PDB file of C-alpha atoms and ligand atoms in Angstrom:
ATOM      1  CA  UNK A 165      18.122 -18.317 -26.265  1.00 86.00           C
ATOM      2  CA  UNK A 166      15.079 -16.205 -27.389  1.00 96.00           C
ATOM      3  CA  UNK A 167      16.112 -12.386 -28.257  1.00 98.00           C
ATOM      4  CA  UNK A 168      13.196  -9.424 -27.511  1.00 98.00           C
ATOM      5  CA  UNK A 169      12.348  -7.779 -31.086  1.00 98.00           C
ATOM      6  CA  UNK A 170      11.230  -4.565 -29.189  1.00 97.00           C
ATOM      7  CA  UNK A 171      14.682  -4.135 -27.394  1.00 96.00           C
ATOM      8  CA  UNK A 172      17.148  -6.914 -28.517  1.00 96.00           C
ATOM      9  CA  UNK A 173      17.800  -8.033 -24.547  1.00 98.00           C
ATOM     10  CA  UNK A 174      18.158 -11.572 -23.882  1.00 97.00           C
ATOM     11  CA  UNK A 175      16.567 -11.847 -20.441  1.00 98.00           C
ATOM     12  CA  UNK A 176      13.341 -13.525 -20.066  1.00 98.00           C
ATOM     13  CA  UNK A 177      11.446 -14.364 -16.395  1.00 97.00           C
ATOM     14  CA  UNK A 178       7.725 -16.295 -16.624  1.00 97.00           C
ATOM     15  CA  UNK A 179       4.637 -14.547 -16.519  1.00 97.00           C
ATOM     16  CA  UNK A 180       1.498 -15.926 -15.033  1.00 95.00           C
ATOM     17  CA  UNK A 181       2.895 -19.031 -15.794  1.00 96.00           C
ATOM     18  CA  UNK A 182       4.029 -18.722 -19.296  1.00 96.00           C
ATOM     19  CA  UNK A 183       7.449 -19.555 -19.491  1.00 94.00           C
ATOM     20  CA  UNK A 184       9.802 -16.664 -21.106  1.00 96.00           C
ATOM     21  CA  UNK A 185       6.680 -13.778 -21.224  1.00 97.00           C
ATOM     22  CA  UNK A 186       8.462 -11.306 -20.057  1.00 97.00           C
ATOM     23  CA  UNK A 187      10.944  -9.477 -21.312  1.00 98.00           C
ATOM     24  CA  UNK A 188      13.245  -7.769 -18.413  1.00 97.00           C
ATOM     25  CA  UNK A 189      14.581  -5.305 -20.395  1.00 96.00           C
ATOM     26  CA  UNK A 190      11.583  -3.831 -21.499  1.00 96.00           C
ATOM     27  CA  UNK A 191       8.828  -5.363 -19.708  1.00 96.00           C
ATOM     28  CA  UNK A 192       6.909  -6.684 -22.918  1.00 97.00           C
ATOM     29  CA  UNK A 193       5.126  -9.538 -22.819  1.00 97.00           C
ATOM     30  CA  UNK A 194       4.501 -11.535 -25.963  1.00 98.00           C
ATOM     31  CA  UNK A 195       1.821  -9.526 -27.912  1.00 98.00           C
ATOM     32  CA  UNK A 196       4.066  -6.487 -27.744  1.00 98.00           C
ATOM     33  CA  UNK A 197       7.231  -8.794 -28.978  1.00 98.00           C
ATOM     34  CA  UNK A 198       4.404  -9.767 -32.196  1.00 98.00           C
ATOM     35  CA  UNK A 199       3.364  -6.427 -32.240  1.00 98.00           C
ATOM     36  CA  UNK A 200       6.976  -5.360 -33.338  1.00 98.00           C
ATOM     37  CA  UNK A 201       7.894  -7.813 -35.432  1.00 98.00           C
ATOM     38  CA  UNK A 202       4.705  -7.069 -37.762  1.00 98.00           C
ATOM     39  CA  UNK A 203       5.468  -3.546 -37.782  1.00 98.00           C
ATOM     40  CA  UNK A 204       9.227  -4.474 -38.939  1.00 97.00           C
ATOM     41  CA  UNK A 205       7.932  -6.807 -41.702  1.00 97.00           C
ATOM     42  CA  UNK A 206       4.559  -5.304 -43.081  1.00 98.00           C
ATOM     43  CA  UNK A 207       4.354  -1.813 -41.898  1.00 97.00           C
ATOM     44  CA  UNK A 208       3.920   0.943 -44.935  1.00 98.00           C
ATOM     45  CA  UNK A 209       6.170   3.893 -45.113  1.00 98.00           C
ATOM     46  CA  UNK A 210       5.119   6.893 -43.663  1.00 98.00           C
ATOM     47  CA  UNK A 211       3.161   9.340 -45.950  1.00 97.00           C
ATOM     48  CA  UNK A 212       2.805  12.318 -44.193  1.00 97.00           C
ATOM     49  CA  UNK A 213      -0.655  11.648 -42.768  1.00 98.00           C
ATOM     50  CA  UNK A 214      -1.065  10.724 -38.987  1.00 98.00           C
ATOM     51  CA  UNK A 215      -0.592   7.064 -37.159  1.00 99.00           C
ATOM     52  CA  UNK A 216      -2.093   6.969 -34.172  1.00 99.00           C
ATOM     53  CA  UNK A 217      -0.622   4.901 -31.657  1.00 98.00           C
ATOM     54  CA  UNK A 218      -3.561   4.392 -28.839  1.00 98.00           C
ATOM     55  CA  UNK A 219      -2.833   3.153 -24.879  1.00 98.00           C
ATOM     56  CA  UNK A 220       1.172   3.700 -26.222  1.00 98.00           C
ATOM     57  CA  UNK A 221       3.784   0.775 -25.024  1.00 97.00           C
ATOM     58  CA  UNK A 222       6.913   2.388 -24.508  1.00 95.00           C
ATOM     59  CA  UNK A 223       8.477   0.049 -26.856  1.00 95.00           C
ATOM     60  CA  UNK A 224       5.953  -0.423 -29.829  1.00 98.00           C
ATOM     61  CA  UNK A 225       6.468   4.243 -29.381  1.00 98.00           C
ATOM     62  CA  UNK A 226       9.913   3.849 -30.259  1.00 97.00           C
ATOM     63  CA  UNK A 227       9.580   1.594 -33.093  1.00 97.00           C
ATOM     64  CA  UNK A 228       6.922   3.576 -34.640  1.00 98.00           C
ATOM     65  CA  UNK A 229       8.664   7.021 -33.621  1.00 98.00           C
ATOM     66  CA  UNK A 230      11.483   5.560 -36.045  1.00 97.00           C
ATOM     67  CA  UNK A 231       9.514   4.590 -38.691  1.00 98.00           C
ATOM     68  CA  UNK A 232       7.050   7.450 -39.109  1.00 98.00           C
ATOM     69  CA  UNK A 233       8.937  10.393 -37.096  1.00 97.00           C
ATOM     70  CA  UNK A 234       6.580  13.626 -37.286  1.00 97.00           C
ATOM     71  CA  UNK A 235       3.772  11.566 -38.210  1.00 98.00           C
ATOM     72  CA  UNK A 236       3.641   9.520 -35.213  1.00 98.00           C
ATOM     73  CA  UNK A 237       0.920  10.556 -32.617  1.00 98.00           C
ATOM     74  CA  UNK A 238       0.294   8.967 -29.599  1.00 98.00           C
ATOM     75  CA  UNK A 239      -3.295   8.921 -27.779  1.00 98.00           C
ATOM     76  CA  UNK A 240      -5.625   7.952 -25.030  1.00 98.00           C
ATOM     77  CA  UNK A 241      -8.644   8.412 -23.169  1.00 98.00           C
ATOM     78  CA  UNK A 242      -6.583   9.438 -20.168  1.00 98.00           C
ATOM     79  CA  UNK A 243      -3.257  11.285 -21.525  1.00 98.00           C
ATOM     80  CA  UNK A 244      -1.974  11.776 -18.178  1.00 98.00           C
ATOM     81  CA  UNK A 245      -0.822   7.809 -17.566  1.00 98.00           C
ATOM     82  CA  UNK A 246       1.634   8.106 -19.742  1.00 98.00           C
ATOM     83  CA  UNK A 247       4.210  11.171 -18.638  1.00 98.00           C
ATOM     84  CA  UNK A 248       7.508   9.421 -20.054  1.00 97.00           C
ATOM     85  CA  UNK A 249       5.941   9.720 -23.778  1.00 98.00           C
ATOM     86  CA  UNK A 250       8.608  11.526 -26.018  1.00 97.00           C
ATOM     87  CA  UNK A 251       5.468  12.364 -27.805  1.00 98.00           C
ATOM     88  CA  UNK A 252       2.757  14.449 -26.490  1.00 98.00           C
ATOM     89  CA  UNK A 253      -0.343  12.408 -26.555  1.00 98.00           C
ATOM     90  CA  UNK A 254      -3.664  13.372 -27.804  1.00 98.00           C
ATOM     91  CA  UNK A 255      -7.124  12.843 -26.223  1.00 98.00           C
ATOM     92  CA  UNK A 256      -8.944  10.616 -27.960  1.00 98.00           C
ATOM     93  CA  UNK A 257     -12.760   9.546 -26.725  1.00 98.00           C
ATOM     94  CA  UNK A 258     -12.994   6.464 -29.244  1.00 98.00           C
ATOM     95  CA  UNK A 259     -16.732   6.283 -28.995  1.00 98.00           C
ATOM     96  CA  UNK A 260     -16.643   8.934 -31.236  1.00 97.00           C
ATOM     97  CA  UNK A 261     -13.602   8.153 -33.714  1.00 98.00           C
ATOM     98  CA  UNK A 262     -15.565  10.556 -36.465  1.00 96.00           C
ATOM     99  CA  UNK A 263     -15.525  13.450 -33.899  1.00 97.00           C
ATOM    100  CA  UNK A 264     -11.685  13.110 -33.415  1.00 98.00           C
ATOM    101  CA  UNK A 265     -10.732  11.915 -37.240  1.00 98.00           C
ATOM    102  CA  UNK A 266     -12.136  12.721 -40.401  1.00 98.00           C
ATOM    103  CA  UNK A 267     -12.744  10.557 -43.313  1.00 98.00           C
ATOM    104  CA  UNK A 268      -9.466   9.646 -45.174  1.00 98.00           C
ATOM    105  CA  UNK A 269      -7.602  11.504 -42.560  1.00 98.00           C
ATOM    106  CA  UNK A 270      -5.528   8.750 -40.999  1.00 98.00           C
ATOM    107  CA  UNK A 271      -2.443   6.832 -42.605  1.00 98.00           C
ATOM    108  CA  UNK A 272      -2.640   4.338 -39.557  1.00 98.00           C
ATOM    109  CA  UNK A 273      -4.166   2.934 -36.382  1.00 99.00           C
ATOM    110  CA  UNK A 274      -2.338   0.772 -33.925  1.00 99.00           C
ATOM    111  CA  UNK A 275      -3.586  -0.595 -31.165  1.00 98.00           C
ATOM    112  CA  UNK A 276      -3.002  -4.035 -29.487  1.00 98.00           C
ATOM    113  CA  UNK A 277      -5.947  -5.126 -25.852  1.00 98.00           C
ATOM    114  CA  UNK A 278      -8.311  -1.361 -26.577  1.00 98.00           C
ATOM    115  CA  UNK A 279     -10.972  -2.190 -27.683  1.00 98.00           C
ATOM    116  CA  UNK A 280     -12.324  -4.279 -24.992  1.00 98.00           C
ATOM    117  CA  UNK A 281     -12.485  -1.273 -23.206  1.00 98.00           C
ATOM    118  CA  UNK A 282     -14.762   1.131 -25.010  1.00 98.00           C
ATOM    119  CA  UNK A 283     -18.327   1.305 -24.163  1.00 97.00           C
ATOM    120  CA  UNK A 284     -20.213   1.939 -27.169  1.00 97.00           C
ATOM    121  CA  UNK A 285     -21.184  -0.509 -30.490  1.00 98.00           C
ATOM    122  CA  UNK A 286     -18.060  -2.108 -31.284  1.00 98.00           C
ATOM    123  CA  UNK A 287     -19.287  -2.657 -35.014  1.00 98.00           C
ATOM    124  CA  UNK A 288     -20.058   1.524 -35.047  1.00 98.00           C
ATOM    125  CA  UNK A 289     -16.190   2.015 -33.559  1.00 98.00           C
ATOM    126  CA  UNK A 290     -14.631   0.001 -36.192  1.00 98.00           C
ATOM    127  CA  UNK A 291     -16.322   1.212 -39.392  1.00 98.00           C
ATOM    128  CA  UNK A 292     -15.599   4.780 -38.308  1.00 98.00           C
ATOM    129  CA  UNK A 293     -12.460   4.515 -37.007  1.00 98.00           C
ATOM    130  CA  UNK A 294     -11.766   2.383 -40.488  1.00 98.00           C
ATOM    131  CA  UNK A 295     -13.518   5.228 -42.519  1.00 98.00           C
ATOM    132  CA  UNK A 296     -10.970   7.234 -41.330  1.00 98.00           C
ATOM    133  CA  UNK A 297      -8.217   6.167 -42.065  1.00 98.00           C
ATOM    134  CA  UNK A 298      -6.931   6.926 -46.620  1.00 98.00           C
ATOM    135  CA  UNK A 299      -6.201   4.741 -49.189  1.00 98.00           C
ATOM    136  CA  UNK A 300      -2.798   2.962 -48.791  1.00 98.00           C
ATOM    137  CA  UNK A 301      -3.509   3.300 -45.230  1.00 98.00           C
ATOM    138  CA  UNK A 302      -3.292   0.129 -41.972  1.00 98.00           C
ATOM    139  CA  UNK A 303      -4.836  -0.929 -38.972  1.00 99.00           C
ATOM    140  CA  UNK A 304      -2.867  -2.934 -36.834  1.00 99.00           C
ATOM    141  CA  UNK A 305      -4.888  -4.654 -33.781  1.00 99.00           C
ATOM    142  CA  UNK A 306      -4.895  -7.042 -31.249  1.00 98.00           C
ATOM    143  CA  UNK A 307      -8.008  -7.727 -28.871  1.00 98.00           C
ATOM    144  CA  UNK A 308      -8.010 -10.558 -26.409  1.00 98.00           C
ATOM    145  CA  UNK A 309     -10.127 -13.909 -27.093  1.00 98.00           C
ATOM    146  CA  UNK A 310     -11.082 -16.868 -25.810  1.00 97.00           C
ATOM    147  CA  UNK A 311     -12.646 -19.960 -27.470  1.00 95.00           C
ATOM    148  CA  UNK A 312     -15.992 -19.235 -27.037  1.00 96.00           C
ATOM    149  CA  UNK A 313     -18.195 -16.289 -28.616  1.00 98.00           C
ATOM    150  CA  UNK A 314     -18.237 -12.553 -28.465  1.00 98.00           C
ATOM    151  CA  UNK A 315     -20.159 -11.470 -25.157  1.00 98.00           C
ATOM    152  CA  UNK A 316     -20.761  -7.582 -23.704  1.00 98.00           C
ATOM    153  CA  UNK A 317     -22.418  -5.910 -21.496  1.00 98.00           C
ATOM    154  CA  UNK A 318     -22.616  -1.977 -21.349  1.00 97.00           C
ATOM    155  CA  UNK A 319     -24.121  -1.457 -18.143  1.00 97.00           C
ATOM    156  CA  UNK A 320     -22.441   1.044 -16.023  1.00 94.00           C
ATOM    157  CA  UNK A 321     -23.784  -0.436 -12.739  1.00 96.00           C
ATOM    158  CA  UNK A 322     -22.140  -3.832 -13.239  1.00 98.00           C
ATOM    159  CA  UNK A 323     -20.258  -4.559 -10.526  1.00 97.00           C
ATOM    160  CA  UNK A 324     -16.445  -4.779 -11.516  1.00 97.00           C
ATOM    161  CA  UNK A 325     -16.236  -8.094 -10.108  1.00 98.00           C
ATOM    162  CA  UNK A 326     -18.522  -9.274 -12.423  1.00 98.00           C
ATOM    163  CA  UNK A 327     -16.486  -7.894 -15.283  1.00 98.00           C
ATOM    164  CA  UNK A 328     -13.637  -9.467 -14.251  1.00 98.00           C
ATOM    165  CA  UNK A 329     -15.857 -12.727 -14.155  1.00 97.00           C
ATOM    166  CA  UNK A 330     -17.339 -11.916 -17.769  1.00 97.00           C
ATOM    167  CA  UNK A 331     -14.706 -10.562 -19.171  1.00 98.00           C
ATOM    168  CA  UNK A 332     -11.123 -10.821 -17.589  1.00 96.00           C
ATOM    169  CA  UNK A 333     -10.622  -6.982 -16.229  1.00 97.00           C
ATOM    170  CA  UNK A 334     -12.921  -4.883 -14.250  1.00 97.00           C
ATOM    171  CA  UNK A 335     -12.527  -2.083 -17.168  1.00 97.00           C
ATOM    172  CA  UNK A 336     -13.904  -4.123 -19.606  1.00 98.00           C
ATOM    173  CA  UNK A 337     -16.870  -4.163 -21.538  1.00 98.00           C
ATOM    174  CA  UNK A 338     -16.587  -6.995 -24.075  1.00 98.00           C
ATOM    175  CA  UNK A 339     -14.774 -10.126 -24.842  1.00 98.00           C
ATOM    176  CA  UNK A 340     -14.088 -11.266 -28.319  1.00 98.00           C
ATOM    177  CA  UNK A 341     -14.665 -15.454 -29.019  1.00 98.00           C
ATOM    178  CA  UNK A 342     -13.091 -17.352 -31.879  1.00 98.00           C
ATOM    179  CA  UNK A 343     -16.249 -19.214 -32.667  1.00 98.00           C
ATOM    180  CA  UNK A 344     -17.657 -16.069 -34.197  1.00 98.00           C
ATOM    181  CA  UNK A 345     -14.771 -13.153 -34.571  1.00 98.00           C
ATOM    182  CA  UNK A 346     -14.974 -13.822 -38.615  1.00 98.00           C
ATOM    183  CA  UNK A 347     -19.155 -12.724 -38.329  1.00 97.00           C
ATOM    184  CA  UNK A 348     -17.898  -9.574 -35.615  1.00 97.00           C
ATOM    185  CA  UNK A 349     -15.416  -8.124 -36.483  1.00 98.00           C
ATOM    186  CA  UNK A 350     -13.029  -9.167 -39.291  1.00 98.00           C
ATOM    187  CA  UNK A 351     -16.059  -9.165 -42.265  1.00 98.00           C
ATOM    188  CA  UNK A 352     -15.882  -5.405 -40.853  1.00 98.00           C
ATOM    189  CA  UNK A 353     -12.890  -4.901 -43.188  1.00 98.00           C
ATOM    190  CA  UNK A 354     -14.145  -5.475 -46.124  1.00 97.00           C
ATOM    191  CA  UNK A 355     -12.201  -2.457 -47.963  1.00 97.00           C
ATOM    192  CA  UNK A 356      -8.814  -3.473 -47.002  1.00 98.00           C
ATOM    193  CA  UNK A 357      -6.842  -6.336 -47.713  1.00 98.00           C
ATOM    194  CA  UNK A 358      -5.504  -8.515 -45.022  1.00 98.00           C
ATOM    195  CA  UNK A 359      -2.218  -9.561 -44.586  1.00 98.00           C
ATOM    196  CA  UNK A 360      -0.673 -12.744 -44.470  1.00 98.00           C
ATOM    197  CA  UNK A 361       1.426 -12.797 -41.358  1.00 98.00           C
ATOM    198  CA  UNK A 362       2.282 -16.326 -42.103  1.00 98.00           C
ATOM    199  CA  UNK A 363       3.873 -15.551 -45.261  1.00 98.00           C
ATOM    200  CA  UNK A 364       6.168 -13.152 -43.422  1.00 98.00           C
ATOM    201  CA  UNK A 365       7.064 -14.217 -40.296  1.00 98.00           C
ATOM    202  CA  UNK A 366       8.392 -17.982 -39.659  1.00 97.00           C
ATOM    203  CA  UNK A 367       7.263 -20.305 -36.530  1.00 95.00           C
ATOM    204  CA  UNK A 368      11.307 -20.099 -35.818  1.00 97.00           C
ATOM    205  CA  UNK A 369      11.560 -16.518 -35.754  1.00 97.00           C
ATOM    206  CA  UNK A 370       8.512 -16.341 -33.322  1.00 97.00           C
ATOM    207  CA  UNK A 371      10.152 -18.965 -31.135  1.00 97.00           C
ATOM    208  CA  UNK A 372      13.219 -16.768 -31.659  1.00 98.00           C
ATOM    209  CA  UNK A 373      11.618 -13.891 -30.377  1.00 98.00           C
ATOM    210  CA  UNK A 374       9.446 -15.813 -27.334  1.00 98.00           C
ATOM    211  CA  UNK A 375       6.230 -16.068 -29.216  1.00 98.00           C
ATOM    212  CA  UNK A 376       3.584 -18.993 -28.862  1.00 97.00           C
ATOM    213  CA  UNK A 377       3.454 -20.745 -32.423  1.00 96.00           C
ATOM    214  CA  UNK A 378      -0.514 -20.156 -31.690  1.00 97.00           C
ATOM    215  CA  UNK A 379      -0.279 -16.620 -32.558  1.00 97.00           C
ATOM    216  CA  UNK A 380       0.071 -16.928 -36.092  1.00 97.00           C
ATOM    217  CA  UNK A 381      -1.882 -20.745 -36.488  1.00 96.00           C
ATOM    218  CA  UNK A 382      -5.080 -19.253 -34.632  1.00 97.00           C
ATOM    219  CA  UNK A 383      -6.921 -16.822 -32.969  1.00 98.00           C
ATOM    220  CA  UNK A 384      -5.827 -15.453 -29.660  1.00 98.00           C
ATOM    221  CA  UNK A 385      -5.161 -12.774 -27.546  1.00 98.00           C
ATOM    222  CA  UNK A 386      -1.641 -12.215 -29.117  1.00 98.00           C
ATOM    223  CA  UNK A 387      -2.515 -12.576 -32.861  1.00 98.00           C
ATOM    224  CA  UNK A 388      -2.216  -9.126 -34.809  1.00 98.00           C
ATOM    225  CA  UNK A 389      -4.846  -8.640 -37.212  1.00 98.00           C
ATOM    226  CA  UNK A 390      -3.343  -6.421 -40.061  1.00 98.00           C
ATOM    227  CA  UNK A 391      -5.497  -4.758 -43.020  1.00 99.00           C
ATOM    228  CA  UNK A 392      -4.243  -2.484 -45.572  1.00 98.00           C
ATOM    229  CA  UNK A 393      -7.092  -0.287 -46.993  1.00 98.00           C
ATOM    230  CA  UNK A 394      -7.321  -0.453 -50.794  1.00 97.00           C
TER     231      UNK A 394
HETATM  232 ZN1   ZN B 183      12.707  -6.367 -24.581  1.00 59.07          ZN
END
């Protein structure tokens, strides 16, 4: 019997078909589960400076709340969704992530299915919001992808149907592919080190904690993508 790494519950119903997705404790779904466990393993202690926390799970909050205390700072486009934060949350346009955090500001950035939803050159996003953040520092992601190769469209007459064709939601903008998320976005990194998830978390624990094996052996919409700035 799996056990949830965000709450330690036992209960698990399907979700869309995937057997054990959902934790009903907690209501997270797989990435979420991931999402914890990499924070558990690979996370650096706090150092004073911020971690942002963007589109906050309630669970992934609490983990990080622990682990970085005063530091840890919650944000969004659209504060207001989430009124049970224990945190208040801070606006953030991420369009703009100079205008909101200066260079060598940030300790960390975590943030698992965002960026799909921000209108504006994904390469420009990253590189700021990667300027940002000091030395010692982390950015934790996940984005969703498919097989195929990155694809946008930033046209703000496109029907929403047609982004849900394109690209899953009708609030997104972009969907990341495998064939060519090296080229995008990972070689966008180049100051930090990446980190091994394989080396720290086993295919047991993941099945352990209701995890596809595929999160960790290739590139989906549940992998974490951790870096460590040098
Ligand atoms: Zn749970």
């Amino acid at each position: 019997m799996p056990t949830c790494p965000v709450c330690n519950s036992s209960k698990f119903v399907s979700y869309r078909g995937r057997e054990n997705a959902r934790c009903v404790d907690c209501g997270s779904k797989e990435r979420a589960r991931l999402m914890a466990l990499v924070l558990s393993k690979v996370a650096p202690t706090g150092n004073g400076k911020p971690v942002f926390h963007f589109a906050p799970e309630t669970g992934i909050a609490d983990i990080l709340i622990e682990r970085y205390a005063g530091s840890y700072s919650p944000a969004d486009f659209s504060p207001d969704l989430y009124p049970w934060s224990k945190v208040p949350l801070t606006k953030v346009d991420l369009r703009q992530p100079l205008v909101h955090f200066p260079p060598q500001t940030v300790h960390g950035f975590v943030h698992s299915h965002v960026l799909e939803h921000i209108p504006g050159s994904i390469e420009r996003i990253i590189l700021e919001m990667n300027e940002a953040i000091a030395p010692g520092g982390f950015h934790f992601f996940q984005v969703p992808i498919e097989p195929g190769w990155y694809r946008e469209n930033m046209d703000p007459n496109l029907p929403g149907e047609q982004r849900r064709k394109d690209f899953g939601q009708d609030d997104h903008f972009r969907m990341f592919g495998a064939m060519d998320f090296h080229e995008r976005i990972l070689r966008l990194f180049e100051d930090f080190q990446p980190i091994d998830l394989t080396k720290h978390i086993g295919f047991q624990e993941l099945r352990d904690a209701a995890v596809p094996a595929s999160s960790l052996s290739r590139l989906t919409g549940h992998s974490v993508f951790a870096f460590l700035k040098r």
